[in-house]
Structure formats: structure tokens, C-alpha cells
Amino acid sequence: MSLAALQRAFIAEIAASDEDAPASSLGMQIYRQAYRGRLAAALEISFERTRCWVGEESFAQAAAHYILTHPPHCWTLDAYGADFPALLGELFAENPEVGELAWFEWTLQQAFAAPDRAALDPAALAAAGLDEAQWAGLRFTMAAGYAARPVRTACLALWRALAEGEADGFDPASGEWRRLIVWRRDHTPHFRLLDADEFAVLDALARERTLGEATATGDPARLGEWLAQWLGEGLFSGFSTAL
Amino acid sequence: MSQTIAPFTGFGLGLRKPHHRAYLEAEQPVDFVEIISENFMACGGQPLATLEAVRERHPVAMHGVSMGLGSAHGLDRGYLAELKALARRIDPLWISDHLCWTGVPGHNSHDLLPLPYTEEALDVFVRNVIHAQDVLERPLLVENPSSYAAFAASTLSEWEFLSAIAERTGCYLLLDVNNIYVSSVNHGFDPREFLRGIPADRVRQMHLAGHSQGPEGMLIDTHDAPVCAEVWALYAEAAQRFGTTATMIERDDAIPPLDTLLAELDLARAVTRERLAA
């Protein structure tokens, strides 16, 4: 057997879907257990509060399913849980706070260690002396770790309650759709809920649309107020203008 | 590319999260720290800022677990690029990884998987080390892992395999004394024969760690306990053979207070001192 074939067979055995199938040797059994144990531990660390909310047994079942269906493909174990919130969203479809809480936990951690991007200094933008056409053609680069998603539960309040050990009896229903954004400024992750109008413009900018294009999607009367707030919050790390 | 790594003598510890604050608050009595490279690659924010602050006080060795030097499918170019970027930032003493493979394309085990010690695997490993050294523009250190499975196809011992890699690539060796002991128990070889089979002039670092008892007499390299008496005894022999080689204690689970590890590191200093005096 070639080395390439041996390595494919080895990986297939330690990641075998039938957990109860006997390993070919005691050593292979050790590697198989280590594989599952390491991935399960990575998920437990990344989704500590979600695990607390759904309970250890439910979490372990979801993790086992994820490990079987999502072989790790990245060189860093820190990336392994990227698709776990989506899976939890499917598995706990009747409890939408679970997937949203997991997404928030994951995204905060990603923001914490995201590659550095210094916040855009509002004075630098003011000093650029842009004319009206240049303002309309302005594009922004988002802050380190920026991510966004719609949420329909009180997942932020739940996250806080879990941290304080006060989640017993917590009702996560909120009844309205909001947009949750996460980013990092300096060394600290930040997060905020937005209404649909504000998010529509910010989301367009995050998708590298120009300020002129983004404004067309939202309420132009509030644009100045929003822009000042976003700059003050460090939501951008840079800008460019095509003109 | 520099073809050599000058010997560095000293005693160090792994830089682990529970001790970050202690390292930031004061200079610690270690001669170097070792990081897990992957924990700081493609990374920014507080983790990288912590590393850079520690680097101002201590030399840093970069120790990787994901290069997969034994992969029959070659190395991940993106991984090497990120590793090189971190090395440029940190200016490490050296970069090390393991005598192992970690996965196949699209499936990473995140484990140090064993190789058959065959001429084919040797050719693969040599090719990958040369590739990595070319990209990184420096020689690597290759470490012996603990292993739990052996292959009937092997025609070389682990130490013969390591020696051949060093000879054919110009790389250096990181000897993990605990791993030698663990594998010697698991596979039934004499750990002293392992030490005797290693070219002393290629060894630039030694690791010490604890292990745990596995099933049916197997030992598992868990890094969750103090160094045991048998490993200290083997380390004393290694210190005699390899001299004042840079030595560090790895602790990755059940991590005790820093003072506890510093006291354990003092034992390594004492063992080396006594053995060299003798």
C-alpha cells in the first residue's frame, strides 16, 4: 500500500461513522477516541454558554452529529466550529435562540482574535476634503471581526443571563426581528442590535457598495446621524473613493 | 537562508493562556518561552499583542502541530505563508514541528499521526522538510511524537528515521524525552538505544512533559501531569549526552499556577547541573 493510500485509510478508520465498530488495533482505538474527544472538546470550549443552555446531553448529541458530518479541513482547530451554529439552528428549529446564541458566542470569539485593523479616524475622513461626487463614491472597509445576522430572539440577554448564572426560567422570545452586528475595536469585541433601516445601509456598505448606492437602500435623512455614530463606534477601518 | 541554528542553552516554559497575565506583569525566570504557532497565526487583537509584549522580554521558540511534514499529499502553502508571516513578526529562536502527518486533503485530524518508517515515507518527509525550509528560509527542528500504533512495513527505527531526515535535509532535532519514554513503553524498545541513535550535534531542544496511563498498559501523552521519575531519569541521560541543550516543560491540560511549573523547571536545571558536574 502506498503512503498516500495508507493515510487515507487511516483517517477513514479514526473518523468512521460507526462509533461501535471495532478498531483494527488498540492503537487505532486510541487515535479514534482522541480524534472525537479533541473535536468535541473544541466545540465545548467554543460554545460554552450554548452548552449550558441546551444541557450537556443535548449538546453532546449535536456535537457527535457535527463531528460525523463536518470533518475538520482547516489547519487550525479554532476554525472547527464555524458551521456548528447553523447545525444547531436546524437541530433546535423549535428553539431559535439556540442557533442565534451559538452564532453570537462564535462570532465574538472570532472577533476577539481577528487580524488587526485599526479603526478609521474620523478626522482622516474629514481631512480628505471630499467633494459631493467623491462622497457618493465612497467605500468603507469594515472593522476587524465585523459580522452580522438577523435575530428574532433575546439571544443577547440570554447570553448575559448565562454568564451571570441567571438563565433558569429565562424566556428568550422577543417577537421581533432585529439585526445583530459584532466587531472589534482595539482589543475589545463590541456588539449592537440595529433596526432594519440602519442595518440596510450599513449592510450595503459592508458589501462594498458605495455610500451613494447604500443611501439608496435606506433613509437618507438619517444617514449623517448614522455615519457619525458608525465612525464613533469604530465600525470602519478604512475608506477609498473611486473618483 | 541561514543553514544553521546556533546552540541556545536555557530553560523555558510553554506560553499558555492561564499564565499570560503573569508574563505581562513581570519578567519571569525563564530563558525562553515556547508558543504553539497555530495559536497566533492569522491572528490579531489581544492574543497577538500579548505575544509581542512577551517577546520584548523573552526569546520565543515557535512550535507547530499542523504542518504535517509526513503528508504524502504535500504541504499546505497557505499554512506555510501564515507561519512565515508570524516568524517575521516574532523573530523566533527556531520553528519546530513533528515527525508525523496530520491529515489528507480536506480532512485534518488535528492529531500527530504515526508514520511507517519506510524508505517511501522517508523520501516524502525529506521532500516536505526541504519545501518548508525553502519557504521559511531557515532550518526546522523536527520532534519525535508519542505514538500508539506501529506499522509492520517499517524497515527503520524511529531514531534511524530521524537521523536520516537530519542528514538529508540539514534540519535539527527537538527531542521530547517524555515521548521517547511513552513510545518505548507502547512499542517495547529501549529508550536509551533511542538516545544513543540520535546525532548529538543536531539536537537543539528537549521537551519534558507528563503522561497518563491508557488501556492495556499503553501510555498516553497527555501533558496534564508533572514529569514522572522515569522521564527525569531518561532526561538525566539525555542531558549527559546532549549537554546544556535548551529544555522546556510542556503543560497543556490541568495547567497549574506558573510558580508550580517554575519549580518543576528548577528540577530540570538541577538535573542538568548535576549530570554535567558528574
Short mmCIF file of N, CA, C and O in Angstrom, two decimals, chain A residues 3-13, chain B residues 73 101 104-105:
data_model
loop_
_atom_site.label_atom_id
_atom_site.label_comp_id
_atom_site.label_asym_id
_atom_site.label_seq_id
_atom_site.Cartn_x
_atom_site.Cartn_y
_atom_site.Cartn_z
N LEU A 3 2.00 5.18 0.64
CA LEU A 3 1.83 6.03 1.82
C LEU A 3 0.54 6.85 1.70
O LEU A 3 -0.19 7.01 2.68
N ALA A 4 0.26 7.34 0.51
CA ALA A 4 -0.96 8.14 0.32
C ALA A 4 -2.20 7.30 0.62
O ALA A 4 -3.14 7.75 1.30
N ALA A 5 -2.21 6.06 0.16
CA ALA A 5 -3.36 5.17 0.40
C ALA A 5 -3.46 4.83 1.88
O ALA A 5 -4.56 4.77 2.46
N LEU A 6 -2.31 4.59 2.50
CA LEU A 6 -2.30 4.27 3.94
C LEU A 6 -2.89 5.43 4.74
O LEU A 6 -3.69 5.22 5.65
N GLN A 7 -2.52 6.63 4.37
CA GLN A 7 -3.00 7.78 5.14
C GLN A 7 -4.50 7.99 4.95
O GLN A 7 -5.21 8.34 5.89
N ARG A 8 -5.00 7.76 3.75
CA ARG A 8 -6.45 7.88 3.53
C ARG A 8 -7.20 6.82 4.34
O ARG A 8 -8.25 7.09 4.93
N ALA A 9 -6.67 5.61 4.36
CA ALA A 9 -7.33 4.53 5.10
C ALA A 9 -7.29 4.80 6.61
O ALA A 9 -8.26 4.53 7.33
N PHE A 10 -6.18 5.34 7.06
CA PHE A 10 -6.01 5.64 8.49
C PHE A 10 -7.04 6.68 8.93
O PHE A 10 -7.75 6.50 9.93
N ILE A 11 -7.12 7.76 8.17
CA ILE A 11 -8.09 8.83 8.51
C ILE A 11 -9.52 8.27 8.47
O ILE A 11 -10.34 8.58 9.34
N ALA A 12 -9.79 7.45 7.46
CA ALA A 12 -11.15 6.90 7.34
C ALA A 12 -11.49 6.06 8.56
O ALA A 12 -12.62 6.09 9.05
N GLU A 13 -10.51 5.33 9.08
CA GLU A 13 -10.80 4.47 10.24
C GLU A 13 -11.01 5.29 11.52
O GLU A 13 -11.93 5.02 12.28
N HIS B 73 0.60 13.95 0.69
CA HIS B 73 -0.08 14.86 -0.23
C HIS B 73 0.56 16.24 -0.24
O HIS B 73 -0.01 17.19 -0.79
N TRP B 101 2.20 13.00 10.41
CA TRP B 101 1.32 13.63 9.43
C TRP B 101 0.03 13.95 10.16
O TRP B 101 -0.22 13.41 11.26
N VAL B 104 -5.32 14.37 5.41
CA VAL B 104 -5.30 14.26 3.96
C VAL B 104 -6.06 15.48 3.42
O VAL B 104 -6.75 16.16 4.20
N PRO B 105 -5.95 15.80 2.15
CA PRO B 105 -6.65 16.99 1.66
C PRO B 105 -8.14 16.98 2.03
O PRO B 105 -8.84 16.01 1.77
#
